[in-house]
């Protein structure tokens, strides 16, 4: 596993060290906005991978919690069976005590008027004994089953606790990494503004192009594309899947969910579920995977995708070659 924190810490430290060791008159020694942006891009890819790992562990945790709920539901009938067996065993013990145990048994047998009656009574006693044994066996089996389920439940709870601890650790790491990236972005913007002011030139801001109407796509793929299109402009937040914020796999998961197709909230697991296709086979609605399965977007045609890039931007339309391509899939 990569260490995104270490890489980002090193990048920020490099900026600080350069500022400390360079003479005041040697502004050219500071990292350029382009160099800082390259560091941001590298760190952003690493954060993507961590986010997708978080999504996978979170999905595993939800499955564990569902299993625990089922185990708890299963304990109900077992407890009822155990209580019934315990009650039957108690009744056998009370009956034996009241009838005097073996003395009552011999009295019953010796009081037989004939050999046939004696045989009948012996058979009756054997049946009672077998019935008592079955009750005791049922109690033992039920108790063993309950104990086994309780042990399994305890193991599940322990596993869940470990997963929660890991998730919290990862969450703090991701938030720290993103905060450092935001700080690096701020420095890059300040550097660019300072350079523009020094050159006494300004670059007019380009208005964001109007994406126009959504592409016309029919069938389930059309529903997925329409859903993704409707989310344009919504903020990226890692670990979320709508309705107001998304991360990359959360967006593609919910887009295809709108079309009646269930996908996991993780880019790598989505890739494992879909049919793999070539780039030449791409049609709107297909998924495009990037960065070692650290990122995913939905293809909308004309070599464009809709994706949720990172925490410094929003759900947007982008060229298909926005990042290092990994593969293509059709849900």
PDB file of C-alpha atoms in Angstrom:
ATOM      1  CA  UNK A   1       0.000   0.000   0.000  1.00  0.00           C
ATOM      2  CA  UNK A   2       1.341   3.455  -0.852  1.00  0.00           C
ATOM      3  CA  UNK A   3       1.752   6.048   1.850  1.00  0.00           C
ATOM      4  CA  UNK A   4      -0.055   9.134   0.521  1.00  0.00           C
ATOM      5  CA  UNK A   5       0.643  11.041   3.727  1.00  0.00           C
ATOM      6  CA  UNK A   6       4.401  10.592   3.387  1.00  0.00           C
ATOM      7  CA  UNK A   7       4.413  11.676  -0.254  1.00  0.00           C
ATOM      8  CA  UNK A   8       2.325  14.752   0.439  1.00  0.00           C
ATOM      9  CA  UNK A   9       4.317  15.670   3.545  1.00  0.00           C
ATOM     10  CA  UNK A  10       7.502  15.446   1.486  1.00  0.00           C
ATOM     11  CA  UNK A  11       6.009  17.635  -1.215  1.00  0.00           C
ATOM     12  CA  UNK A  12       4.918  20.332   1.245  1.00  0.00           C
ATOM     13  CA  UNK A  13       8.282  20.108   3.036  1.00  0.00           C
ATOM     14  CA  UNK A  14      10.084  20.609  -0.278  1.00  0.00           C
ATOM     15  CA  UNK A  15       8.214  23.869  -0.804  1.00  0.00           C
ATOM     16  CA  UNK A  16       9.057  25.057   2.728  1.00  0.00           C
ATOM     17  CA  UNK A  17      12.736  24.072   2.468  1.00  0.00           C
ATOM     18  CA  UNK A  18      13.110  25.804  -0.887  1.00  0.00           C
ATOM     19  CA  UNK A  19      11.679  28.981   0.624  1.00  0.00           C
ATOM     20  CA  UNK A  20      14.053  28.848   3.603  1.00  0.00           C
ATOM     21  CA  UNK A  21      17.298  28.142   1.768  1.00  0.00           C
ATOM     22  CA  UNK A  22      16.808  30.467  -1.204  1.00  0.00           C
ATOM     23  CA  UNK A  23      18.091  34.065  -0.924  1.00  0.00           C
ATOM     24  CA  UNK A  24      15.412  36.729  -0.697  1.00  0.00           C
ATOM     25  CA  UNK A  25      16.412  38.091  -4.108  1.00  0.00           C
ATOM     26  CA  UNK A  26      16.230  34.656  -5.793  1.00  0.00           C
ATOM     27  CA  UNK A  27      12.494  34.311  -6.287  1.00  0.00           C
ATOM     28  CA  UNK A  28      13.167  32.088  -9.288  1.00  0.00           C
ATOM     29  CA  UNK A  29      14.356  29.330  -6.865  1.00  0.00           C
ATOM     30  CA  UNK A  30      10.851  28.845  -5.487  1.00  0.00           C
ATOM     31  CA  UNK A  31       8.754  26.097  -7.065  1.00  0.00           C
ATOM     32  CA  UNK A  32       6.803  27.335 -10.031  1.00  0.00           C
ATOM     33  CA  UNK A  33       3.004  27.131 -10.116  1.00  0.00           C
ATOM     34  CA  UNK A  34       3.385  24.351 -12.677  1.00  0.00           C
ATOM     35  CA  UNK A  35       5.674  22.361 -10.350  1.00  0.00           C
ATOM     36  CA  UNK A  36       3.295  22.779  -7.425  1.00  0.00           C
ATOM     37  CA  UNK A  37       0.387  21.754  -9.645  1.00  0.00           C
ATOM     38  CA  UNK A  38       2.286  18.619 -10.649  1.00  0.00           C
ATOM     39  CA  UNK A  39       2.736  17.773  -6.970  1.00  0.00           C
ATOM     40  CA  UNK A  40      -0.960  18.355  -6.381  1.00  0.00           C
ATOM     41  CA  UNK A  41      -1.871  16.075  -9.282  1.00  0.00           C
ATOM     42  CA  UNK A  42       0.374  13.322  -7.947  1.00  0.00           C
ATOM     43  CA  UNK A  43      -1.009  13.594  -4.436  1.00  0.00           C
ATOM     44  CA  UNK A  44      -4.551  13.728  -5.775  1.00  0.00           C
ATOM     45  CA  UNK A  45      -4.110  10.375  -7.538  1.00  0.00           C
ATOM     46  CA  UNK A  46      -2.836   8.827  -4.339  1.00  0.00           C
ATOM     47  CA  UNK A  47      -5.780  10.205  -2.365  1.00  0.00           C
ATOM     48  CA  UNK A  48      -8.117   8.698  -4.982  1.00  0.00           C
ATOM     49  CA  UNK A  49      -6.745   5.242  -4.237  1.00  0.00           C
ATOM     50  CA  UNK A  50      -7.122   5.735  -0.488  1.00  0.00           C
ATOM     51  CA  UNK A  51     -10.718   6.914  -0.927  1.00  0.00           C
ATOM     52  CA  UNK A  52     -11.591   3.843  -2.979  1.00  0.00           C
ATOM     53  CA  UNK A  53      -9.986   1.595  -0.346  1.00  0.00           C
ATOM     54  CA  UNK A  54     -12.125   3.369   2.249  1.00  0.00           C
ATOM     55  CA  UNK A  55     -15.234   2.719   0.189  1.00  0.00           C
ATOM     56  CA  UNK A  56     -14.409  -0.990  -0.035  1.00  0.00           C
ATOM     57  CA  UNK A  57     -13.778  -1.367   3.694  1.00  0.00           C
ATOM     58  CA  UNK A  58     -16.969   0.553   4.402  1.00  0.00           C
ATOM     59  CA  UNK A  59     -18.911  -1.837   2.161  1.00  0.00           C
ATOM     60  CA  UNK A  60     -17.352  -4.808   3.931  1.00  0.00           C
ATOM     61  CA  UNK A  61     -18.350  -3.300   7.270  1.00  0.00           C
ATOM     62  CA  UNK A  62     -21.956  -2.912   6.159  1.00  0.00           C
ATOM     63  CA  UNK A  63     -21.983  -6.582   5.144  1.00  0.00           C
ATOM     64  CA  UNK A  64     -20.583  -7.548   8.555  1.00  0.00           C
ATOM     65  CA  UNK A  65     -23.258  -5.530  10.325  1.00  0.00           C
ATOM     66  CA  UNK A  66     -25.948  -7.246   8.239  1.00  0.00           C
ATOM     67  CA  UNK A  67     -24.503 -10.641   9.181  1.00  0.00           C
ATOM     68  CA  UNK A  68     -24.532  -9.686  12.862  1.00  0.00           C
ATOM     69  CA  UNK A  69     -28.185  -8.620  12.634  1.00  0.00           C
ATOM     70  CA  UNK A  70     -29.057 -11.963  11.043  1.00  0.00           C
ATOM     71  CA  UNK A  71     -27.200 -13.882  13.764  1.00  0.00           C
ATOM     72  CA  UNK A  72     -29.080 -11.985  16.435  1.00  0.00           C
ATOM     73  CA  UNK A  73     -32.377 -12.810  14.707  1.00  0.00           C
ATOM     74  CA  UNK A  74     -31.394 -16.487  14.502  1.00  0.00           C
ATOM     75  CA  UNK A  75     -30.747 -16.626  18.240  1.00  0.00           C
ATOM     76  CA  UNK A  76     -34.458 -16.097  18.963  1.00  0.00           C
ATOM     77  CA  UNK A  77     -35.722 -19.543  17.827  1.00  0.00           C
ATOM     78  CA  UNK A  78     -32.706 -21.237  19.393  1.00  0.00           C
ATOM     79  CA  UNK A  79     -33.402 -19.570  22.707  1.00  0.00           C
ATOM     80  CA  UNK A  80     -37.048 -20.690  22.514  1.00  0.00           C
ATOM     81  CA  UNK A  81     -35.946 -24.262  21.801  1.00  0.00           C
ATOM     82  CA  UNK A  82     -33.491 -24.175  24.676  1.00  0.00           C
ATOM     83  CA  UNK A  83     -36.114 -22.846  27.081  1.00  0.00           C
ATOM     84  CA  UNK A  84     -38.552 -25.561  26.022  1.00  0.00           C
ATOM     85  CA  UNK A  85     -35.960 -28.294  26.501  1.00  0.00           C
ATOM     86  CA  UNK A  86     -35.023 -26.916  29.899  1.00  0.00           C
ATOM     87  CA  UNK A  87     -38.679 -26.872  30.948  1.00  0.00           C
ATOM     88  CA  UNK A  88     -39.206 -30.491  29.840  1.00  0.00           C
ATOM     89  CA  UNK A  89     -36.086 -31.623  31.663  1.00  0.00           C
ATOM     90  CA  UNK A  90     -37.294 -29.860  34.792  1.00  0.00           C
ATOM     91  CA  UNK A  91     -40.662 -31.555  34.600  1.00  0.00           C
ATOM     92  CA  UNK A  92     -38.966 -34.958  34.303  1.00  0.00           C
ATOM     93  CA  UNK A  93     -36.913 -34.273  37.389  1.00  0.00           C
ATOM     94  CA  UNK A  94     -39.932 -33.121  39.422  1.00  0.00           C
ATOM     95  CA  UNK A  95     -41.955 -36.147  38.334  1.00  0.00           C
ATOM     96  CA  UNK A  96     -39.169 -38.532  39.292  1.00  0.00           C
ATOM     97  CA  UNK A  97     -38.865 -36.904  42.699  1.00  0.00           C
ATOM     98  CA  UNK A  98     -42.619 -37.025  43.384  1.00  0.00           C
ATOM     99  CA  UNK A  99     -42.959 -40.709  42.367  1.00  0.00           C
ATOM    100  CA  UNK A 100     -40.017 -41.843  44.467  1.00  0.00           C
ATOM    101  CA  UNK A 101     -37.685 -42.780  41.631  1.00  0.00           C
ATOM    102  CA  UNK A 102     -36.699 -46.478  41.477  1.00  0.00           C
ATOM    103  CA  UNK A 103     -39.005 -47.474  44.389  1.00  0.00           C
ATOM    104  CA  UNK A 104     -42.066 -46.332  42.467  1.00  0.00           C
ATOM    105  CA  UNK A 105     -40.767 -48.117  39.374  1.00  0.00           C
ATOM    106  CA  UNK A 106     -40.446 -51.463  41.139  1.00  0.00           C
ATOM    107  CA  UNK A 107     -43.833 -51.033  42.816  1.00  0.00           C
ATOM    108  CA  UNK A 108     -45.395 -50.466  39.426  1.00  0.00           C
ATOM    109  CA  UNK A 109     -43.768 -53.574  37.981  1.00  0.00           C
ATOM    110  CA  UNK A 110     -44.465 -55.874  40.936  1.00  0.00           C
ATOM    111  CA  UNK A 111     -48.116 -54.845  41.020  1.00  0.00           C
ATOM    112  CA  UNK A 112     -48.701 -56.355  37.585  1.00  0.00           C
ATOM    113  CA  UNK A 113     -51.509 -58.926  37.674  1.00  0.00           C
ATOM    114  CA  UNK A 114     -50.061 -61.080  34.894  1.00  0.00           C
ATOM    115  CA  UNK A 115     -46.933 -61.572  32.845  1.00  0.00           C
ATOM    116  CA  UNK A 116     -48.524 -59.735  29.925  1.00  0.00           C
ATOM    117  CA  UNK A 117     -49.350 -56.781  32.146  1.00  0.00           C
ATOM    118  CA  UNK A 118     -45.805 -56.899  33.535  1.00  0.00           C
ATOM    119  CA  UNK A 119     -44.385 -56.782  30.010  1.00  0.00           C
ATOM    120  CA  UNK A 120     -46.656 -53.878  29.084  1.00  0.00           C
ATOM    121  CA  UNK A 121     -45.548 -51.920  32.126  1.00  0.00           C
ATOM    122  CA  UNK A 122     -41.877 -52.566  31.399  1.00  0.00           C
ATOM    123  CA  UNK A 123     -42.405 -51.289  27.849  1.00  0.00           C
ATOM    124  CA  UNK A 124     -44.137 -48.195  29.154  1.00  0.00           C
ATOM    125  CA  UNK A 125     -41.253 -47.439  31.498  1.00  0.00           C
ATOM    126  CA  UNK A 126     -38.748 -47.846  28.665  1.00  0.00           C
ATOM    127  CA  UNK A 127     -40.729 -45.405  26.522  1.00  0.00           C
ATOM    128  CA  UNK A 128     -40.774 -42.886  29.363  1.00  0.00           C
ATOM    129  CA  UNK A 129     -37.026 -43.299  29.796  1.00  0.00           C
ATOM    130  CA  UNK A 130     -36.390 -42.798  26.082  1.00  0.00           C
ATOM    131  CA  UNK A 131     -38.659 -39.740  26.057  1.00  0.00           C
ATOM    132  CA  UNK A 132     -36.793 -38.278  28.999  1.00  0.00           C
ATOM    133  CA  UNK A 133     -33.484 -38.901  27.264  1.00  0.00           C
ATOM    134  CA  UNK A 134     -34.718 -37.229  24.082  1.00  0.00           C
ATOM    135  CA  UNK A 135     -35.740 -34.177  26.105  1.00  0.00           C
ATOM    136  CA  UNK A 136     -32.343 -34.027  27.738  1.00  0.00           C
ATOM    137  CA  UNK A 137     -30.592 -34.515  24.379  1.00  0.00           C
ATOM    138  CA  UNK A 138     -32.720 -31.763  22.838  1.00  0.00           C
ATOM    139  CA  UNK A 139     -31.778 -29.448  25.681  1.00  0.00           C
ATOM    140  CA  UNK A 140     -28.081 -30.226  25.245  1.00  0.00           C
ATOM    141  CA  UNK A 141     -28.219 -29.727  21.463  1.00  0.00           C
ATOM    142  CA  UNK A 142     -30.126 -26.448  21.750  1.00  0.00           C
ATOM    143  CA  UNK A 143     -27.754 -25.147  24.402  1.00  0.00           C
ATOM    144  CA  UNK A 144     -24.734 -26.090  22.280  1.00  0.00           C
ATOM    145  CA  UNK A 145     -26.201 -24.358  19.232  1.00  0.00           C
ATOM    146  CA  UNK A 146     -26.907 -21.184  21.214  1.00  0.00           C
ATOM    147  CA  UNK A 147     -23.380 -21.164  22.631  1.00  0.00           C
ATOM    148  CA  UNK A 148     -21.888 -21.645  19.156  1.00  0.00           C
ATOM    149  CA  UNK A 149     -23.939 -18.781  17.732  1.00  0.00           C
ATOM    150  CA  UNK A 150     -22.960 -16.549  20.608  1.00  0.00           C
ATOM    151  CA  UNK A 151     -19.285 -17.281  19.976  1.00  0.00           C
ATOM    152  CA  UNK A 152     -19.716 -16.496  16.290  1.00  0.00           C
ATOM    153  CA  UNK A 153     -21.506 -13.280  17.187  1.00  0.00           C
ATOM    154  CA  UNK A 154     -18.662 -12.307  19.492  1.00  0.00           C
ATOM    155  CA  UNK A 155     -16.141 -12.919  16.704  1.00  0.00           C
ATOM    156  CA  UNK A 156     -18.190 -10.744  14.339  1.00  0.00           C
ATOM    157  CA  UNK A 157     -18.360  -7.927  16.877  1.00  0.00           C
ATOM    158  CA  UNK A 158     -14.578  -8.077  17.381  1.00  0.00           C
ATOM    159  CA  UNK A 159     -14.013  -7.974  13.601  1.00  0.00           C
ATOM    160  CA  UNK A 160     -16.406  -5.051  13.270  1.00  0.00           C
ATOM    161  CA  UNK A 161     -14.582  -3.128  15.986  1.00  0.00           C
ATOM    162  CA  UNK A 162     -11.249  -3.648  14.238  1.00  0.00           C
ATOM    163  CA  UNK A 163     -12.727  -2.476  10.936  1.00  0.00           C
ATOM    164  CA  UNK A 164     -14.179   0.632  12.578  1.00  0.00           C
ATOM    165  CA  UNK A 165     -10.799   1.490  14.057  1.00  0.00           C
ATOM    166  CA  UNK A 166      -9.175   1.074  10.650  1.00  0.00           C
ATOM    167  CA  UNK A 167     -11.835   3.231   9.006  1.00  0.00           C
ATOM    168  CA  UNK A 168     -11.352   6.009  11.525  1.00  0.00           C
ATOM    169  CA  UNK A 169      -7.589   5.923  10.993  1.00  0.00           C
ATOM    170  CA  UNK A 170      -8.029   6.064   7.229  1.00  0.00           C
ATOM    171  CA  UNK A 171     -10.600   8.828   7.509  1.00  0.00           C
ATOM    172  CA  UNK A 172      -8.190  11.009   9.485  1.00  0.00           C
ATOM    173  CA  UNK A 173      -5.393  10.267   7.017  1.00  0.00           C
ATOM    174  CA  UNK A 174      -7.569  11.158   4.027  1.00  0.00           C
ATOM    175  CA  UNK A 175      -8.778  14.381   5.622  1.00  0.00           C
ATOM    176  CA  UNK A 176      -5.194  15.330   6.480  1.00  0.00           C
ATOM    177  CA  UNK A 177      -4.030  14.569   2.943  1.00  0.00           C
ATOM    178  CA  UNK A 178      -6.831  16.617   1.427  1.00  0.00           C
ATOM    179  CA  UNK A 179      -6.120  19.536   3.774  1.00  0.00           C
ATOM    180  CA  UNK A 180      -2.473  19.525   2.696  1.00  0.00           C
ATOM    181  CA  UNK A 181      -3.491  19.415  -0.957  1.00  0.00           C
ATOM    182  CA  UNK A 182      -5.788  22.378  -0.430  1.00  0.00           C
ATOM    183  CA  UNK A 183      -2.936  24.298   1.184  1.00  0.00           C
ATOM    184  CA  UNK A 184      -0.666  23.460  -1.741  1.00  0.00           C
ATOM    185  CA  UNK A 185      -3.381  24.621  -4.133  1.00  0.00           C
ATOM    186  CA  UNK A 186      -3.701  27.906  -2.259  1.00  0.00           C
ATOM    187  CA  UNK A 187       0.057  28.451  -2.506  1.00  0.00           C
ATOM    188  CA  UNK A 188      -0.032  27.675  -6.223  1.00  0.00           C
ATOM    189  CA  UNK A 189      -2.805  30.219  -6.772  1.00  0.00           C
ATOM    190  CA  UNK A 190      -0.933  32.834  -4.743  1.00  0.00           C
ATOM    191  CA  UNK A 191       2.225  32.165  -6.738  1.00  0.00           C
ATOM    192  CA  UNK A 192       0.350  32.502 -10.011  1.00  0.00           C
ATOM    193  CA  UNK A 193      -1.287  35.749  -8.891  1.00  0.00           C
ATOM    194  CA  UNK A 194       2.059  37.147  -7.777  1.00  0.00           C
ATOM    195  CA  UNK A 195       3.649  36.233 -11.112  1.00  0.00           C
ATOM    196  CA  UNK A 196       0.823  37.888 -13.018  1.00  0.00           C
ATOM    197  CA  UNK A 197       1.058  41.016 -10.887  1.00  0.00           C
ATOM    198  CA  UNK A 198       4.830  41.224 -11.401  1.00  0.00           C
ATOM    199  CA  UNK A 199       4.416  40.933 -15.151  1.00  0.00           C
ATOM    200  CA  UNK A 200       1.554  43.418 -14.969  1.00  0.00           C
ATOM    201  CA  UNK A 201      -0.546  41.200 -17.111  1.00  0.00           C
ATOM    202  CA  UNK A 202      -3.867  39.631 -16.452  1.00  0.00           C
ATOM    203  CA  UNK A 203      -5.527  36.696 -18.048  1.00  0.00           C
ATOM    204  CA  UNK A 204      -9.274  37.123 -18.372  1.00  0.00           C
ATOM    205  CA  UNK A 205     -11.207  34.354 -16.741  1.00  0.00           C
ATOM    206  CA  UNK A 206     -12.914  32.070 -19.169  1.00  0.00           C
ATOM    207  CA  UNK A 207     -16.565  31.415 -18.386  1.00  0.00           C
ATOM    208  CA  UNK A 208     -17.473  27.796 -17.884  1.00  0.00           C
ATOM    209  CA  UNK A 209     -18.973  26.430 -21.086  1.00  0.00           C
ATOM    210  CA  UNK A 210     -22.650  25.605 -21.009  1.00  0.00           C
ATOM    211  CA  UNK A 211     -22.843  21.823 -21.251  1.00  0.00           C
ATOM    212  CA  UNK A 212     -26.104  22.111 -23.159  1.00  0.00           C
ATOM    213  CA  UNK A 213     -28.743  19.388 -23.184  1.00  0.00           C
ATOM    214  CA  UNK A 214     -27.876  15.838 -22.081  1.00  0.00           C
ATOM    215  CA  UNK A 215     -26.944  13.428 -24.858  1.00  0.00           C
ATOM    216  CA  UNK A 216     -29.847  11.458 -26.288  1.00  0.00           C
ATOM    217  CA  UNK A 217     -29.398   7.879 -25.102  1.00  0.00           C
ATOM    218  CA  UNK A 218     -32.102   5.225 -24.925  1.00  0.00           C
ATOM    219  CA  UNK A 219     -32.707   2.321 -22.575  1.00  0.00           C
ATOM    220  CA  UNK A 220     -31.025   1.652 -19.233  1.00  0.00           C
ATOM    221  CA  UNK A 221     -27.833   3.408 -20.338  1.00  0.00           C
ATOM    222  CA  UNK A 222     -29.913   6.511 -21.076  1.00  0.00           C
ATOM    223  CA  UNK A 223     -31.260   6.498 -17.516  1.00  0.00           C
ATOM    224  CA  UNK A 224     -27.726   6.201 -16.134  1.00  0.00           C
ATOM    225  CA  UNK A 225     -26.421   9.051 -18.296  1.00  0.00           C
ATOM    226  CA  UNK A 226     -29.414  11.270 -17.475  1.00  0.00           C
ATOM    227  CA  UNK A 227     -28.871  10.720 -13.770  1.00  0.00           C
ATOM    228  CA  UNK A 228     -25.181  11.603 -14.017  1.00  0.00           C
ATOM    229  CA  UNK A 229     -25.987  14.670 -16.105  1.00  0.00           C
ATOM    230  CA  UNK A 230     -28.449  15.888 -13.476  1.00  0.00           C
ATOM    231  CA  UNK A 231     -25.649  15.876 -10.868  1.00  0.00           C
ATOM    232  CA  UNK A 232     -23.376  18.304 -12.757  1.00  0.00           C
ATOM    233  CA  UNK A 233     -22.083  21.014 -10.456  1.00  0.00           C
ATOM    234  CA  UNK A 234     -22.591  19.064  -7.222  1.00  0.00           C
ATOM    235  CA  UNK A 235     -19.706  19.028  -4.779  1.00  0.00           C
ATOM    236  CA  UNK A 236     -17.258  16.153  -4.433  1.00  0.00           C
ATOM    237  CA  UNK A 237     -17.129  14.623  -0.934  1.00  0.00           C
ATOM    238  CA  UNK A 238     -15.249  11.345  -0.440  1.00  0.00           C
ATOM    239  CA  UNK A 239     -17.261   8.360   0.735  1.00  0.00           C
ATOM    240  CA  UNK A 240     -20.609   9.778  -0.412  1.00  0.00           C
ATOM    241  CA  UNK A 241     -23.150   8.719  -3.029  1.00  0.00           C
ATOM    242  CA  UNK A 242     -25.676  11.534  -3.195  1.00  0.00           C
ATOM    243  CA  UNK A 243     -28.077  13.072  -3.185  1.00  0.00           C
ATOM    244  CA  UNK A 244     -26.119  16.310  -2.791  1.00  0.00           C
ATOM    245  CA  UNK A 245     -22.471  15.185  -2.848  1.00  0.00           C
ATOM    246  CA  UNK A 246     -20.577  12.376  -4.575  1.00  0.00           C
ATOM    247  CA  UNK A 247     -17.208  10.736  -4.934  1.00  0.00           C
ATOM    248  CA  UNK A 248     -16.297   9.082  -8.236  1.00  0.00           C
ATOM    249  CA  UNK A 249     -17.595   5.547  -7.627  1.00  0.00           C
ATOM    250  CA  UNK A 250     -20.551   6.894  -5.659  1.00  0.00           C
ATOM    251  CA  UNK A 251     -21.643   8.812  -8.762  1.00  0.00           C
ATOM    252  CA  UNK A 252     -21.343   5.852 -11.144  1.00  0.00           C
ATOM    253  CA  UNK A 253     -22.991   3.532  -8.612  1.00  0.00           C
ATOM    254  CA  UNK A 254     -26.030   5.799  -8.241  1.00  0.00           C
ATOM    255  CA  UNK A 255     -26.212   6.525 -11.977  1.00  0.00           C
ATOM    256  CA  UNK A 256     -26.595   2.849 -12.781  1.00  0.00           C
ATOM    257  CA  UNK A 257     -28.793   2.303  -9.733  1.00  0.00           C
ATOM    258  CA  UNK A 258     -31.211   4.748 -11.381  1.00  0.00           C
ATOM    259  CA  UNK A 259     -31.232   2.329 -14.322  1.00  0.00           C
ATOM    260  CA  UNK A 260     -32.007  -0.657 -12.080  1.00  0.00           C
ATOM    261  CA  UNK A 261     -28.451  -2.048 -11.974  1.00  0.00           C
ATOM    262  CA  UNK A 262     -26.742  -2.623  -8.637  1.00  0.00           C
ATOM    263  CA  UNK A 263     -23.037  -1.790  -8.399  1.00  0.00           C
ATOM    264  CA  UNK A 264     -20.768  -1.591  -5.322  1.00  0.00           C
ATOM    265  CA  UNK A 265     -19.399   1.706  -4.035  1.00  0.00           C
ATOM    266  CA  UNK A 266     -15.834   1.002  -5.134  1.00  0.00           C
ATOM    267  CA  UNK A 267     -14.145   1.460  -8.516  1.00  0.00           C
ATOM    268  CA  UNK A 268     -12.188  -1.817  -8.415  1.00  0.00           C
ATOM    269  CA  UNK A 269     -15.259  -3.844  -7.454  1.00  0.00           C
ATOM    270  CA  UNK A 270     -17.292  -2.115 -10.146  1.00  0.00           C
ATOM    271  CA  UNK A 271     -14.655  -3.142 -12.673  1.00  0.00           C
ATOM    272  CA  UNK A 272     -14.908  -6.744 -11.460  1.00  0.00           C
ATOM    273  CA  UNK A 273     -18.702  -6.722 -11.979  1.00  0.00           C
ATOM    274  CA  UNK A 274     -18.963  -5.224 -15.453  1.00  0.00           C
ATOM    275  CA  UNK A 275     -18.300  -6.693 -18.880  1.00  0.00           C
ATOM    276  CA  UNK A 276     -14.852  -5.570 -20.055  1.00  0.00           C
ATOM    277  CA  UNK A 277     -14.828  -3.929 -23.463  1.00  0.00           C
ATOM    278  CA  UNK A 278     -12.364  -2.083 -25.693  1.00  0.00           C
ATOM    279  CA  UNK A 279     -12.264   1.644 -26.267  1.00  0.00           C
ATOM    280  CA  UNK A 280     -13.603   1.203 -29.781  1.00  0.00           C
ATOM    281  CA  UNK A 281     -16.720  -0.438 -28.303  1.00  0.00           C
ATOM    282  CA  UNK A 282     -17.558   2.433 -25.961  1.00  0.00           C
ATOM    283  CA  UNK A 283     -21.107   3.766 -26.038  1.00  0.00           C
ATOM    284  CA  UNK A 284     -22.784   6.252 -23.679  1.00  0.00           C
ATOM    285  CA  UNK A 285     -23.405   4.726 -20.265  1.00  0.00           C
ATOM    286  CA  UNK A 286     -20.250   2.593 -20.222  1.00  0.00           C
ATOM    287  CA  UNK A 287     -17.799   3.089 -17.380  1.00  0.00           C
ATOM    288  CA  UNK A 288     -14.245   4.334 -17.856  1.00  0.00           C
ATOM    289  CA  UNK A 289     -11.635   3.390 -15.241  1.00  0.00           C
ATOM    290  CA  UNK A 290      -8.430   5.267 -14.404  1.00  0.00           C
ATOM    291  CA  UNK A 291      -5.384   5.419 -12.157  1.00  0.00           C
ATOM    292  CA  UNK A 292      -4.988   1.736 -11.286  1.00  0.00           C
ATOM    293  CA  UNK A 293      -8.726   1.499 -10.509  1.00  0.00           C
ATOM    294  CA  UNK A 294      -8.502   4.520  -8.251  1.00  0.00           C
ATOM    295  CA  UNK A 295     -11.012   6.508 -10.330  1.00  0.00           C
ATOM    296  CA  UNK A 296     -14.062   5.914 -12.516  1.00  0.00           C
ATOM    297  CA  UNK A 297     -16.341   8.016 -14.714  1.00  0.00           C
ATOM    298  CA  UNK A 298     -19.349   7.409 -16.990  1.00  0.00           C
ATOM    299  CA  UNK A 299     -18.961   7.786 -20.749  1.00  0.00           C
ATOM    300  CA  UNK A 300     -21.432  10.132 -22.478  1.00  0.00           C
ATOM    301  CA  UNK A 301     -20.117   9.975 -26.047  1.00  0.00           C
ATOM    302  CA  UNK A 302     -17.926  12.273 -28.164  1.00  0.00           C
ATOM    303  CA  UNK A 303     -14.840  11.191 -26.149  1.00  0.00           C
ATOM    304  CA  UNK A 304     -16.259  12.731 -22.976  1.00  0.00           C
ATOM    305  CA  UNK A 305     -17.144  11.472 -19.506  1.00  0.00           C
ATOM    306  CA  UNK A 306     -19.008  12.760 -16.476  1.00  0.00           C
ATOM    307  CA  UNK A 307     -17.069  12.241 -13.267  1.00  0.00           C
ATOM    308  CA  UNK A 308     -16.575  13.484  -9.703  1.00  0.00           C
ATOM    309  CA  UNK A 309     -12.860  14.392  -9.783  1.00  0.00           C
ATOM    310  CA  UNK A 310     -11.767  15.481  -6.300  1.00  0.00           C
ATOM    311  CA  UNK A 311     -12.573  17.648  -3.282  1.00  0.00           C
ATOM    312  CA  UNK A 312     -11.406  20.841  -5.003  1.00  0.00           C
ATOM    313  CA  UNK A 313     -14.014  20.715  -7.709  1.00  0.00           C
ATOM    314  CA  UNK A 314     -17.468  19.415  -8.613  1.00  0.00           C
ATOM    315  CA  UNK A 315     -19.154  16.796 -10.775  1.00  0.00           C
ATOM    316  CA  UNK A 316     -18.291  17.820 -14.331  1.00  0.00           C
ATOM    317  CA  UNK A 317     -17.902  16.846 -17.965  1.00  0.00           C
ATOM    318  CA  UNK A 318     -14.291  16.105 -18.954  1.00  0.00           C
ATOM    319  CA  UNK A 319     -12.312  14.629 -21.862  1.00  0.00           C
ATOM    320  CA  UNK A 320     -11.959  10.861 -21.678  1.00  0.00           C
ATOM    321  CA  UNK A 321      -8.160  11.181 -21.583  1.00  0.00           C
ATOM    322  CA  UNK A 322      -8.228  13.284 -18.400  1.00  0.00           C
ATOM    323  CA  UNK A 323      -6.076  10.721 -16.563  1.00  0.00           C
ATOM    324  CA  UNK A 324      -4.158   7.472 -17.040  1.00  0.00           C
ATOM    325  CA  UNK A 325      -6.672   5.019 -18.491  1.00  0.00           C
ATOM    326  CA  UNK A 326      -7.041   1.556 -16.966  1.00  0.00           C
ATOM    327  CA  UNK A 327      -9.957  -0.041 -18.789  1.00  0.00           C
ATOM    328  CA  UNK A 328     -13.596   0.122 -19.890  1.00  0.00           C
ATOM    329  CA  UNK A 329     -16.695  -1.717 -18.727  1.00  0.00           C
ATOM    330  CA  UNK A 330     -20.367  -2.145 -19.526  1.00  0.00           C
ATOM    331  CA  UNK A 331     -22.814  -2.810 -16.643  1.00  0.00           C
TER     332      UNK A 331
END
